[in-house]
XYZ file of C-alpha atoms in Angstrom:
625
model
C 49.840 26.433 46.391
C 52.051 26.615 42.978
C 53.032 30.295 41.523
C 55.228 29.287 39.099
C 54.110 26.588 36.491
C 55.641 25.720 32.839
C 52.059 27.171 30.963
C 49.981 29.943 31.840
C 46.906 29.946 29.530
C 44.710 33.703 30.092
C 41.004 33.238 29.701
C 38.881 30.330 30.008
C 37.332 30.805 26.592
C 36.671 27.682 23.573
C 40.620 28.601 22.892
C 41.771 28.715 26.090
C 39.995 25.429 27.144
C 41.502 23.465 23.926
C 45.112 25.613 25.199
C 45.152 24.333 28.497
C 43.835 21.136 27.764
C 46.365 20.366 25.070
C 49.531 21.470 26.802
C 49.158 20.002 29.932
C 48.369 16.233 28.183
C 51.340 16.716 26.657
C 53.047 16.413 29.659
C 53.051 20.649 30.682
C 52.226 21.677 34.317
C 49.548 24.359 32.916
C 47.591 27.284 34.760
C 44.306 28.369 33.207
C 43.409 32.085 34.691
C 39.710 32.774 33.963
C 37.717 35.336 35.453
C 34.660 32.793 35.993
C 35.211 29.397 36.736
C 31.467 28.660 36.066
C 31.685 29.875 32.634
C 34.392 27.601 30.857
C 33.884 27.487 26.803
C 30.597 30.092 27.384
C 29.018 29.846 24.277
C 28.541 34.189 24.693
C 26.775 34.265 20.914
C 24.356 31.316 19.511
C 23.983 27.398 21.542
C 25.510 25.425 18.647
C 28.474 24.017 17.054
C 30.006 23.373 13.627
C 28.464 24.476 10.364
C 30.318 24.993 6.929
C 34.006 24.975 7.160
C 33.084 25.296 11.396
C 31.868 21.506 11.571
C 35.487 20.312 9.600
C 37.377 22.217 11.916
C 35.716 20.639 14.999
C 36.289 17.049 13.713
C 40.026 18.314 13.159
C 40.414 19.441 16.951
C 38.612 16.016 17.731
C 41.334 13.659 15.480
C 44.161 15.956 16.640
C 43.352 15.365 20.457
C 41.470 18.023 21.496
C 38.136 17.963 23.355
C 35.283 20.461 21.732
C 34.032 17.507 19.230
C 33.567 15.180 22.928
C 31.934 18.192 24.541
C 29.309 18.820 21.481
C 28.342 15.035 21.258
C 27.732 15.477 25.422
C 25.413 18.308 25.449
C 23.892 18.212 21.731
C 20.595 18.543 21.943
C 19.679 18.877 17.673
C 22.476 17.162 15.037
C 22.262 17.718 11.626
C 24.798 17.228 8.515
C 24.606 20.486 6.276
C 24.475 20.368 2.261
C 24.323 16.356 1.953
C 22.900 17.457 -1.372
C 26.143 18.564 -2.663
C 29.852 16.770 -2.774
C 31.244 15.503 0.245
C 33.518 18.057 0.792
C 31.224 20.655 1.236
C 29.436 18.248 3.684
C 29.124 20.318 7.218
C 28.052 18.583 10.792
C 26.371 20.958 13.033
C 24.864 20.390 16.545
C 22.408 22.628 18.812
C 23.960 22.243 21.885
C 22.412 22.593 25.587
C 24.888 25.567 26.346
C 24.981 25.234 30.684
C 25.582 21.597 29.822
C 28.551 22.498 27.223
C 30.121 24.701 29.886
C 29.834 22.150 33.077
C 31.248 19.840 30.708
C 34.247 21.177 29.748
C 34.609 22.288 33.606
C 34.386 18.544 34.545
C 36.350 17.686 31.324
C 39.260 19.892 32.422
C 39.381 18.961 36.272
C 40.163 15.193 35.459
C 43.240 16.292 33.657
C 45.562 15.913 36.767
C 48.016 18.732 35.005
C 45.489 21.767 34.888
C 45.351 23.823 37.706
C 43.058 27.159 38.320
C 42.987 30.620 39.185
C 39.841 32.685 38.993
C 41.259 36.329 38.666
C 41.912 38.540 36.114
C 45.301 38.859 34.553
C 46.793 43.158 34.599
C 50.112 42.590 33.612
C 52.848 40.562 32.141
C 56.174 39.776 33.327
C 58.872 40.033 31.105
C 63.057 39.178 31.130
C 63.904 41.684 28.078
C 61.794 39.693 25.098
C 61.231 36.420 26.762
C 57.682 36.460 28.769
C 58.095 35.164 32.048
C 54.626 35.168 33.950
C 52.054 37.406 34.711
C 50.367 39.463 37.250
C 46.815 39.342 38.504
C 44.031 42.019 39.509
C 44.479 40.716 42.775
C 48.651 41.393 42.873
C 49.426 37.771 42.420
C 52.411 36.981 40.437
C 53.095 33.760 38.748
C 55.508 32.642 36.290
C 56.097 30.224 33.668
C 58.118 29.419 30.786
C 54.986 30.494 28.024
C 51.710 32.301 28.124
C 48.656 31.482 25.669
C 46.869 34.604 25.574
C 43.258 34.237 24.543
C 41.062 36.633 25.895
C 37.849 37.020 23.207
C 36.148 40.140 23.620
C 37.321 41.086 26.903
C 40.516 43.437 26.182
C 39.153 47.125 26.570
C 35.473 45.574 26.050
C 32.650 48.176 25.221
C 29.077 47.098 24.578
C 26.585 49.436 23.174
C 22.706 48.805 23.327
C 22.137 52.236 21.634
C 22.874 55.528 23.342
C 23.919 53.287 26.084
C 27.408 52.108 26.328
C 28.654 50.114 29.448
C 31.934 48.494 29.667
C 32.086 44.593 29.618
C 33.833 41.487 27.363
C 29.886 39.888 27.955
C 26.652 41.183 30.073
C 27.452 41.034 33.156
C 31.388 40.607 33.008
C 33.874 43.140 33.039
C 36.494 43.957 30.468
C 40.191 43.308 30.659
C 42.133 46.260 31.044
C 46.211 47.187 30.441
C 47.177 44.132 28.582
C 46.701 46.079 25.451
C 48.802 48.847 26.718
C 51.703 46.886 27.791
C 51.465 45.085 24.514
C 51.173 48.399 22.136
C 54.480 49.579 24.173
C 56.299 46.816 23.285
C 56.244 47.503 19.528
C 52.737 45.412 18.612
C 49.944 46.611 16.469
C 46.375 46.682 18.210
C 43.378 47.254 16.096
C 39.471 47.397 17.254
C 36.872 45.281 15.593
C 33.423 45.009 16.520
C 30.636 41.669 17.250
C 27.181 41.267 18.604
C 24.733 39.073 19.675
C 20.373 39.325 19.549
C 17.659 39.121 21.946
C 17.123 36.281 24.020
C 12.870 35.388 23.465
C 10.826 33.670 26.483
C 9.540 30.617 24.729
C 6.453 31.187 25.986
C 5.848 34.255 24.141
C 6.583 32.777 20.945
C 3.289 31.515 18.762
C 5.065 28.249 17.003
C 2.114 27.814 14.997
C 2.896 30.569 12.545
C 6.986 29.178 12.414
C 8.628 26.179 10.180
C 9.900 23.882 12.372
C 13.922 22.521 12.038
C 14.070 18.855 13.027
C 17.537 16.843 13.565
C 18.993 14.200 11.400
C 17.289 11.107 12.095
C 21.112 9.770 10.778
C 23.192 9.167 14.767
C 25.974 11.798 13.567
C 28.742 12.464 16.328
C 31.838 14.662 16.010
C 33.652 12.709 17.624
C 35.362 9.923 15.930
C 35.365 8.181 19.411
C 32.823 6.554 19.897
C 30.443 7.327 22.896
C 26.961 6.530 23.565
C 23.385 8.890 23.279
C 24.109 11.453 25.644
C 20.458 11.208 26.671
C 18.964 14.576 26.295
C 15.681 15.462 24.496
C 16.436 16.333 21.070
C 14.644 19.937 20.655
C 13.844 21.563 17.079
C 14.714 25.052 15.511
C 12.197 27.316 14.200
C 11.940 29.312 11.376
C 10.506 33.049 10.284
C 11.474 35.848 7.996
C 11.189 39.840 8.978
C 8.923 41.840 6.412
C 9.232 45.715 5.097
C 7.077 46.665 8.605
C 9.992 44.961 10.820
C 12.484 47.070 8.387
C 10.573 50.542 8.387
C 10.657 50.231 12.686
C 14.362 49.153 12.020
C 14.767 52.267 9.963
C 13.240 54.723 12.619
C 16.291 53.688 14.996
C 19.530 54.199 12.979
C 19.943 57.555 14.541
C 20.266 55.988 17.365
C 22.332 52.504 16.129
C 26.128 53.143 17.285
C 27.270 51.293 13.949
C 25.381 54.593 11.812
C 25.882 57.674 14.368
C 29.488 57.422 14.352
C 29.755 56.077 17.987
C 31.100 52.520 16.528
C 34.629 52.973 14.196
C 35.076 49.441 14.462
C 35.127 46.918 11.923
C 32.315 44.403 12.203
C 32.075 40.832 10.717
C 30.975 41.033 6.867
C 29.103 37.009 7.147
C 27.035 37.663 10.355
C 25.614 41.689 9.869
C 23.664 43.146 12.712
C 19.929 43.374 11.171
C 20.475 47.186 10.986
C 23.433 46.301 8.471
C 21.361 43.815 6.515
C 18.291 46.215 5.819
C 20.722 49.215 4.446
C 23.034 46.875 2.852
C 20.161 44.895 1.113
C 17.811 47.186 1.396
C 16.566 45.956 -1.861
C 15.095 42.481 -0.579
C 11.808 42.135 1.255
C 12.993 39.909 4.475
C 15.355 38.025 6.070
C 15.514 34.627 7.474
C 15.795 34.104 11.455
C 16.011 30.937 13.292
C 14.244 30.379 16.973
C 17.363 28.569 18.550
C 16.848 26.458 22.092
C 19.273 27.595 24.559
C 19.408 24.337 26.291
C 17.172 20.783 26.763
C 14.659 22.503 29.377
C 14.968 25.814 29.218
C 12.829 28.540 28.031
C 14.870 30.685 26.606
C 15.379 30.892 22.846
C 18.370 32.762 20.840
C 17.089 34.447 17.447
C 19.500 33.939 14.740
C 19.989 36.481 12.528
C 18.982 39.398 14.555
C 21.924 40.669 15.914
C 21.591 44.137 16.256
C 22.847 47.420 18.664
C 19.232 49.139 18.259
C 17.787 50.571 21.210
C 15.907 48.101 23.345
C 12.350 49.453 22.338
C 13.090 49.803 18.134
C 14.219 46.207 18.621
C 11.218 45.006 20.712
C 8.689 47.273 18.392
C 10.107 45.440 15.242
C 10.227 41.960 16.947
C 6.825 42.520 17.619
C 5.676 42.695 13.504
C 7.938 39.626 13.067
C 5.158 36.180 12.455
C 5.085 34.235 16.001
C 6.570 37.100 18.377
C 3.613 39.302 18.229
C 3.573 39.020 21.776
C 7.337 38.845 22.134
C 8.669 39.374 25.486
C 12.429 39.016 26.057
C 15.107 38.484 28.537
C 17.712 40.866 27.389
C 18.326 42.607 24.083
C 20.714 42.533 21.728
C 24.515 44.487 21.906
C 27.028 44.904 19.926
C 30.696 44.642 21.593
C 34.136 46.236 20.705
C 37.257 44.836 21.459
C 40.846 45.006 20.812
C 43.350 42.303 18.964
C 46.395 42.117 17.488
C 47.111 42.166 13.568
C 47.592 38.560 13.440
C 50.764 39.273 10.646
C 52.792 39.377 13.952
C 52.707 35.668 14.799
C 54.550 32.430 13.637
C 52.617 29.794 12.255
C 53.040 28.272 15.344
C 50.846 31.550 16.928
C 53.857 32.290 19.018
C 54.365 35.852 18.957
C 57.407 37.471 16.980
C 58.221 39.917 18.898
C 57.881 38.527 22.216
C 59.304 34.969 22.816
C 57.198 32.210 23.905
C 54.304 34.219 24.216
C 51.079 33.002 22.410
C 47.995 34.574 20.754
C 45.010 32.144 20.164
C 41.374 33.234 19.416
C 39.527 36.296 18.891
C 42.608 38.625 19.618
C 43.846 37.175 16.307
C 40.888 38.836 14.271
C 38.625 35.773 13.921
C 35.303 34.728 15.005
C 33.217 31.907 16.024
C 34.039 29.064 18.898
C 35.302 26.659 16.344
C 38.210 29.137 14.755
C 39.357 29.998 18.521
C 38.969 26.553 20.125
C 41.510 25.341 16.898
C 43.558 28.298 18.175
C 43.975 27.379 21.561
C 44.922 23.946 20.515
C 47.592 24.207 17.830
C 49.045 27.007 21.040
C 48.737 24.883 23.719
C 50.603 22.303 21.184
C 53.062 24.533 20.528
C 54.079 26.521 23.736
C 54.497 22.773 25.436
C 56.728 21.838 22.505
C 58.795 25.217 22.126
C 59.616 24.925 26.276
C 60.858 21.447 25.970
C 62.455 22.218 22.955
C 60.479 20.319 20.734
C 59.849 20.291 16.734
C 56.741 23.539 15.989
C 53.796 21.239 15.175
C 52.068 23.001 12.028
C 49.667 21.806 9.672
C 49.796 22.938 6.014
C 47.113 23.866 3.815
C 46.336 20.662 2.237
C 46.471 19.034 5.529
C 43.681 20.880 7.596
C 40.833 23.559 7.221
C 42.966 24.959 10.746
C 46.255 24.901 8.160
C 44.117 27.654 6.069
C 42.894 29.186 8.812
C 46.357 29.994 10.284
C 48.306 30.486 7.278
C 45.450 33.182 6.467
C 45.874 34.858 9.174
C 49.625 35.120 9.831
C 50.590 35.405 6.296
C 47.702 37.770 4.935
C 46.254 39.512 7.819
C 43.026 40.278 8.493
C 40.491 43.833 7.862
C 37.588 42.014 9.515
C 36.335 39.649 11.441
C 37.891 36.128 10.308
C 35.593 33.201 9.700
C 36.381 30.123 7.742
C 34.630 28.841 4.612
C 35.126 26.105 2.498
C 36.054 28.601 -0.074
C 39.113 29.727 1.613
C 40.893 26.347 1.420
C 41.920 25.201 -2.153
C 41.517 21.161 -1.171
C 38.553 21.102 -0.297
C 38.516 17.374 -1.325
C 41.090 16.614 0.955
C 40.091 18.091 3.728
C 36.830 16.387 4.231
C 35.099 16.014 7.571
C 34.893 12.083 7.067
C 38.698 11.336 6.878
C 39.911 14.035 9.705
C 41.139 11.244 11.415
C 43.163 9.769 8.882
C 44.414 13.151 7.828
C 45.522 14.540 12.001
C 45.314 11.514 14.325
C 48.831 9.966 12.913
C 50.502 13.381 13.330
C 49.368 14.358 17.205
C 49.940 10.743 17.910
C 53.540 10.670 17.042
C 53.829 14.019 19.659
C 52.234 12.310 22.557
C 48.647 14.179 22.180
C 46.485 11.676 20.809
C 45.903 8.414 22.615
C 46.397 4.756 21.717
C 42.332 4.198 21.548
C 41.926 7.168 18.673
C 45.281 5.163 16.607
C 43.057 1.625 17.920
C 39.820 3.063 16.620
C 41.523 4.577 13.173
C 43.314 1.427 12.223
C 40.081 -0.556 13.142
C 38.015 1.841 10.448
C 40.896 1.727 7.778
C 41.052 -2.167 8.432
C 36.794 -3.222 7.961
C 37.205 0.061 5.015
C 39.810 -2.102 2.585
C 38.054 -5.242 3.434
C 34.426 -3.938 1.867
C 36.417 -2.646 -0.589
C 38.232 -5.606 -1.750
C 34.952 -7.316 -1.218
C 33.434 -5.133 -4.079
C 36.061 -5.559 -6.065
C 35.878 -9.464 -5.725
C 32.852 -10.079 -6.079
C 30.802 -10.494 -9.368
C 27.155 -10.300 -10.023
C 25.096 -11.363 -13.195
C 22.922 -9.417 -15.312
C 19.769 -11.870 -14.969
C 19.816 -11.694 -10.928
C 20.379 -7.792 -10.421
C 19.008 -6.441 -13.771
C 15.265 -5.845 -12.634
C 16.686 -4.172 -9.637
C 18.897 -1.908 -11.653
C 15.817 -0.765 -13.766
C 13.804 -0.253 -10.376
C 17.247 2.070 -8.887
C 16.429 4.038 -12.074
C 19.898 3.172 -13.635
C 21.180 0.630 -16.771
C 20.210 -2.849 -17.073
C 24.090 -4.624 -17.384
C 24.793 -6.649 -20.510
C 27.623 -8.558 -19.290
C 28.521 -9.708 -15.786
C 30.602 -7.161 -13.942
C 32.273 -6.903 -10.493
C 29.930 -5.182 -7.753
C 32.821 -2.400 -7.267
C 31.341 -0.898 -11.067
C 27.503 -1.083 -9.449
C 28.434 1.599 -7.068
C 30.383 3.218 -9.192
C 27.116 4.878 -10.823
C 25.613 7.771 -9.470
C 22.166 6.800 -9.111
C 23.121 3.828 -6.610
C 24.702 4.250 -3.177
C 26.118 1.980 -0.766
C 23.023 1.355 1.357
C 21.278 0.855 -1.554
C 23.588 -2.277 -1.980
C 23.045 -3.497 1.419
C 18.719 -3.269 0.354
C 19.251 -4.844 -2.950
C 22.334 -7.336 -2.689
C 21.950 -9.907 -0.338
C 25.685 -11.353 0.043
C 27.003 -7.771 0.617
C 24.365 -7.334 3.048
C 25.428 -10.555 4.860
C 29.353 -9.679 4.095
C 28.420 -6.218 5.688
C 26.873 -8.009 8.871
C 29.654 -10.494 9.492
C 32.303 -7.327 10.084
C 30.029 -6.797 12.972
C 30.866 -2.809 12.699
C 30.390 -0.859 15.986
C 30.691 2.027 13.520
C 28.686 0.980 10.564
C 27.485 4.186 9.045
C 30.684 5.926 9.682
C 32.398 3.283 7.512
C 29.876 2.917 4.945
C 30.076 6.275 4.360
C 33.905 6.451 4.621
C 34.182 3.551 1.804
C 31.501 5.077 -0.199
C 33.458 8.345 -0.264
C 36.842 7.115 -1.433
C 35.097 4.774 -4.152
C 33.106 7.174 -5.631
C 35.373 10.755 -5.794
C 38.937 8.691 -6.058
C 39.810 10.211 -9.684
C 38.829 13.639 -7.934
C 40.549 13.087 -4.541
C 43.935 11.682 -6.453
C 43.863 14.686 -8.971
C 43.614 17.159 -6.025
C 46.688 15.407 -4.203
C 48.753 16.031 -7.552
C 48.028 19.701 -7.569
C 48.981 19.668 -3.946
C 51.968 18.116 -3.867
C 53.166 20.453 -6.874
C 52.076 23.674 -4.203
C 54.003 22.053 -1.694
C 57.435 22.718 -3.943
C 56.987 26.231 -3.204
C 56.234 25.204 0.509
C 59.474 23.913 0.877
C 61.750 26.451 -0.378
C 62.596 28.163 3.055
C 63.106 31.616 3.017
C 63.521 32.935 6.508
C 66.912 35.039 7.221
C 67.816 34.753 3.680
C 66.722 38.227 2.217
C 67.261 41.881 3.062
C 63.527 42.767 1.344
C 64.747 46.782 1.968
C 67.361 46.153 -0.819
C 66.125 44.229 -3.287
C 64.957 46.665 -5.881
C 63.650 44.905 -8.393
C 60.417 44.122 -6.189
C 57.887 46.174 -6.306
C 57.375 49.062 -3.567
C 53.925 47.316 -1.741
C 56.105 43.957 -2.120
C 58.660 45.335 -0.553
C 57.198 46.570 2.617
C 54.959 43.541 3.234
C 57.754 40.893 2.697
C 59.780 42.901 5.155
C 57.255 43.215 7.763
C 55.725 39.834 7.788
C 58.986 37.913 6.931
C 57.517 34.707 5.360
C 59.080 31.752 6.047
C 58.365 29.643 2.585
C 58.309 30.715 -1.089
C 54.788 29.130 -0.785
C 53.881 31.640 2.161
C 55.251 34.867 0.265
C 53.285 34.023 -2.714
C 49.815 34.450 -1.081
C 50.446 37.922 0.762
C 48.443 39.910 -0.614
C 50.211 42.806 -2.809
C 53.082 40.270 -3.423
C 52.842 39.440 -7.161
C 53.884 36.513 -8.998
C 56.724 38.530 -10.655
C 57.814 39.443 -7.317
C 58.324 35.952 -6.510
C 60.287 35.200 -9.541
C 62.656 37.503 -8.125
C 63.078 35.889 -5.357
C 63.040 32.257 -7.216
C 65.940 33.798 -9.462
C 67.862 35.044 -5.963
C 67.533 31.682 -4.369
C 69.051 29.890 -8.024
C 72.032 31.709 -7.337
C-alpha cells in the first residue's frame, strides 16, 4: 500500500472521473478518494447526456482524450440530435443513458488504467508546506501526499437537503456531506459562497397511464459521441414521454409555498435560473397555463422513471397531491420525492485558466465547487485539471483552450475571468463562434492538440486523418465532376429546385439549399458508386462532415477572420505588468476587479464585467509606452 502518489483527485464525481482518468494517462501515478466506489460518475439529477452547448462539450472531452463520450455510447439507451432544423452549429447530440450501467462503466473504465489507484474515504483535511498543497487527510486519519490535488466534490461540501420543513444533511439521499474543507479553505484567504440545486420525484412506471402521454422516440440516424468508433452497445432503446401540468397542478403547488424552503426564508441560496424548481416556474410565470415535463427511463429494465421539469423542495404530500392532477399520474405512486440541496463553492475568479488555484499552488478546483452545473460542464472540468496538475508537476507547458477553440474555452474563461452569481450552465449563446465550434469537427479542432501532450492516442490521430483523407477526396470528386442539364434536369424539378441551363460541376448542385448530400447519393448514380468505392466505415459521419464544410464555408471562413482579429487582444499579456491600485485614470469598479482577478491577456480584461472599453484603452496606451 502507496500513501504518497504524484495526483490526488477528491470525489469520484463526472469531474473527478475525467481528473483522474486524464492525469494518470498522461503518465501521473493518481489517487481518486471517493466516498462510494459503487457510485463513480452518479448521474445524482436526470439519466442522460449532452443537449445544447452540453452535447459539444461531450464530443470535446471525447476528441481531447477523455472518456464520458465512450461511457454515453456504452450505456445509451435513447440518442437523438437536437435542432437539426436549424444551422449546424446549433446542432446538439443527446443520449438517455441506462444510469447503473453509466456508473459500472466508468468503474470498469477506470480500473484498466494501470495508473489509478483507490481509496473509499472521505477527505477532512489538507496538508499544506506554507502555499504549496502537499496531500490530504482522510475521515479515517489517513494521510497521503502528493505533488497536486483536483478538488471536485459537487454538492457534498457542507451539503443540506430540504424536502420542506425537513432538512437533513447530505451531498445526495442517502450520502453524507463533506465537512471542514470549506473551513480550512475560507482560512486561507478564499471566498466560499452557497448556491442551491434539486432534483424531482422518481415515478414507478407502473403507475404511470402512457396512454394519455406523447411518446419521445430516438433518432433512427446511428449517432455516437464518440468519434471512435465502437459497435451497438446492445441495449433496448426505451422512449421518453411527454405531459404538461395545468392551473389545478399550480393551485395545489400554490397551497405549499409556506412550506417551500426557497419562499419561507429557510433557503438564501442562489438557485440555477435555466432549470427552476416547479414552485419557481408557477410564481415566476405565473402568467402561463402549464409546463412541459418529460417521463425519463432511469435505465434499460428498470421501472423507475425521472420527471423532468419537476424539480421542486415542496413537501412530499403538495408534490404527490399535484402529481396526482398531472394527465397519466393520476394514480402516481413514487419512490422518493423531490429535494432541493445547498452546497458550498468557491468564486471561481480565484483560479487560473488552467483551474489551478491562485492562492494555493498546485491545488485544483474542477466541477460544481466552481459555480456550474450539469455532468458535462464538471466532467470538462476534471479533464482540462487532471491535464493540467500532471503537466504543472512535471513542469510542463498549462494546456488551455481559447474561446474560438472549444465550447470548454468559454466555459472556463467565463468562469475565471467573469465569475459567476448562479448556477453556471453553458449555451450556445455564451460562445461567440459558434460556427467553429461545431460538434461535427471536435476532432479536428482538440485531437491534434492533446495528441501532441501524450493524452490522445495514435488510433483517434489514425481515425482523424482517415476522415479528413475520404472528406477531400468527395470533395474534389464534386468539384471534378460535371453533369448535364438533359440527364439531371427532371430530377432537379422533382428536388423542388432550378432546372440548369448550362452544364455545371456537381460541387454547384449541392451548393443549393433545397438539395443535400444524400440526396446526391439517391439521384446521381456515379457519386453513389464513387461514394461506395471509399468503402467508409464511417459513412454518415463523413457525409455529414463534407456536407458541412461545403455548404457554410463563406460563413465558417468569415467567423475565423473575426477570430483571429480577437485573438490580437489575446495575445497581449498582461500579467505582473500593472499596479491596477495606481492607475487612476480607470474607473473605480475597473479598478478593483482588474486588481482582484489579475487577467492575464488584454483579451481576458476586456470581458470582466464592469471593465469598460475605455478602461482598456488605458491600458492599450500603458502597454504602447
Amino acid at each position: 500500500m502507496d500513501f504518497k502518489y504524484d495526483v490526488i483527485v477528491v470525489g469520484g464525481g463526472h469531474a473527478g472521473c475525467e481528473a483522474a482518468a486524464a492525469a494518470a494517462n498522461l503518465g501521473s501515478k493518481v489517487l481518486l478518494i471517493t466516498m462510494d466506489m459503487g457510485r463513480f460518475a452518479q448521474m445524482s439529477c436526470n439519466p442522460a447526456i449532452g443537449g445544447v452547448a452540453k452535447g459539444q462539450i461531450v464530443r470535446e472531452i471525447d476528441a481531447l482524450g477523455g472518456y464520458t463520450g465512450i461511457i454515453t455510447d456504452k450505456s445509451s439507451i435513447q440518442f437523438r440530435m437536437l435542432n437539426r432544423s436549424k444551422g449546424p452549429a446549433m446542432w446538439s447530440p443527446r443520449a438517455q443513458c441506462d444510469r447503473m450501467v453509466f456508473s459500472s462503466e466508468w468503474r470498469i473504465q477506470l480500473e484498466k488504467i494501470p495508473n489509478v489507484f483507490f481509496w473509499q474515504d472521505s477527505v477532512v483535511e489538507f496538508i499544506f508546506q506554507d502555499n504549496i498543497i502537499k496531500g490530504v487527510r482522510t475521515s479515517n486519519n489517513v494521510e497521503f501526499l502528493s505533488e497536486a490535488v483536483v478538488l471536485t466534490t459537487g454538492t457534498f461540501l457542507n451539503g443540506l437537503m430540504h424536502i420542506g420543513s425537513v432538512t437533513s444533511e447530505g451531498g445526495r439521499v442517502s450520502e453524507p456531506a463533506s465537512k471542514g474543507l470549506s473551513e480550512q479553505l475560507l482560512s486561507r484567504g478564499f471566498t466560499v459562497g452557497r448556491m442551491k440545486t434539486g432534483t424531482p420525484v422518481r415515478i414507478d412506471e407502473r403507475s404511470i397511464n402512457f396512454d394519455k402521454l406523447d411518446e419521445q422516440k430516438g433518432d433512427g440516424h446511428d449517432y455516437r459521441f464518440s468519434y471512435l468508433p465502437s459497435p451497438d452497445n446492445g441495449l433496448r432503446k426505451r422512449s421518453c414521454f411527454i405531459t404538461y401540468t395545468n392551473p389545478e397542478v399550480h393551485k395545489v403547488l400554490e397551497t405549499g409555498l409556506d412550506e417551500s424552503p426557497m419562499y419561507n426564508g429557510t433557503i438564501q441560496s442562489i438557485g440555477p435560473r435555466y432549470c427552476p424548481s416547479i414552485e419557481t416556474k408557477i410564481v415566476t410565470f405565473s402568467e402561463r397555463e402549464r409546463h412541459q415535463l418529460f417521463l425519463e427511463p432511469e435505465g434499460e429494465t428498470t421501472i423507475e422513471y425521472y420527471l423532468n421539469g419537476f424539480s421542486s423542495s415542496l413537501p412530499l404530500k403538495t408534490q404527490i397531491d399535484a402529481l396526482k392532477l398531472v394527465p397519466g399520474l393520476e394514480e402516481v405512486k413514487v419512490f422518493r420525492p423531490g429535494y432541493a440541496i445547498e452546497y458550498d463553492f468557491f468564486e471561481p475568479t480565484q483560479l487560473k485558466h488552467t483551474l489551478e488555484t491562485k492562492k494555493i499552488s498546485n491545488l485544483f478546483f474542477a466541477g460544481q465547487i466552481n459555480g456550474t452545473t450539469g455532468y458535462e460542464e464538471a466532467a470538462a472540468q476534471g479533464l482540462i485539471a487532471g491535464i493540467n496538475a500532471h503537466q504543472k508537476i512535471n513542469n510542463k507547458t498549462d494546456f488551455t483552450l481559447s474561446r474560438d477553440e472549444a465550447y470548454i474555452g468559454v466555459l472556463i474563461d467565463d468562469l475565471v475571468t467573469k465569475g459567476v452569481d448562479e448556477p453556471y450552465r453553458m449555451f450556445t449563446s455564451r460562445a461567440e463562434f459558434r460556427i467553429l465550434l461545431r460538434q461535427d469537427d471536435a476532432d479536428s479542432r482538440l485531437s491534434p492538440k492533446s495528441f501532441a501532450i501524450g493524452l490522445a492516442s495514435q488510433k483517434r490521430i489514425d481515425h482523424l486523418n482517415e476522415k479528413i483523407d475520404k472528406r477531400n477526396q468527395i470533395i474534389e470528386f464534386l468539384k471534378e465532376f460535371s453533369v448535364k442539364p438533359a440527364l439531371i434536369n427532371s430530377w432537379l424539378e422533382y428536388m423542388g429546385t432550378a432546372p440548369l441551363k448550362q452544364g455545371v460541376k456537381l460541387i454547384d448542385i449541392i451548393s443549393r439549399p433545397q438539395i443535400n448530400i444524400y440526396d446526391l447519393l439517391d439521384g446521381i448514380k456515379p457519386f453513389a458508386e464513387f461514394i461506395e468505392k471509399l468503402n467508409m466505415a464511417r459513412k454518415d459521419e463523413i457525409l455529414e462532415s463534407t456536407e458541412i464544410i461545403l455548404k457554410y464555408s463563406g460563413y465558417i471562413n468569415r467567423e475565423r477572420l473575426l477570430a483571429d482579429k480577437f485573438k490580437r487582444l489575446e495575445n497581449l499579456n498582461i500579467v505582473n505588468k500593472f499596479d491596477y491600485k495606481s492607475i487612476k485614470s480607470l474607473s473605480t469598479e475597473a479598478r478593483q476587479k482588474l486588481d482582484s482577478i489579475q487577467p492575464e491577456t488584454i483579451g481576458q480584461a476586456s470581458r470582466i464585467s464592469g471593465v469598460s472599453p475605455s478602461d482598456i484603452n488605458v491600458l492599450l496606451v500603458l502597454m504602447g509606452r
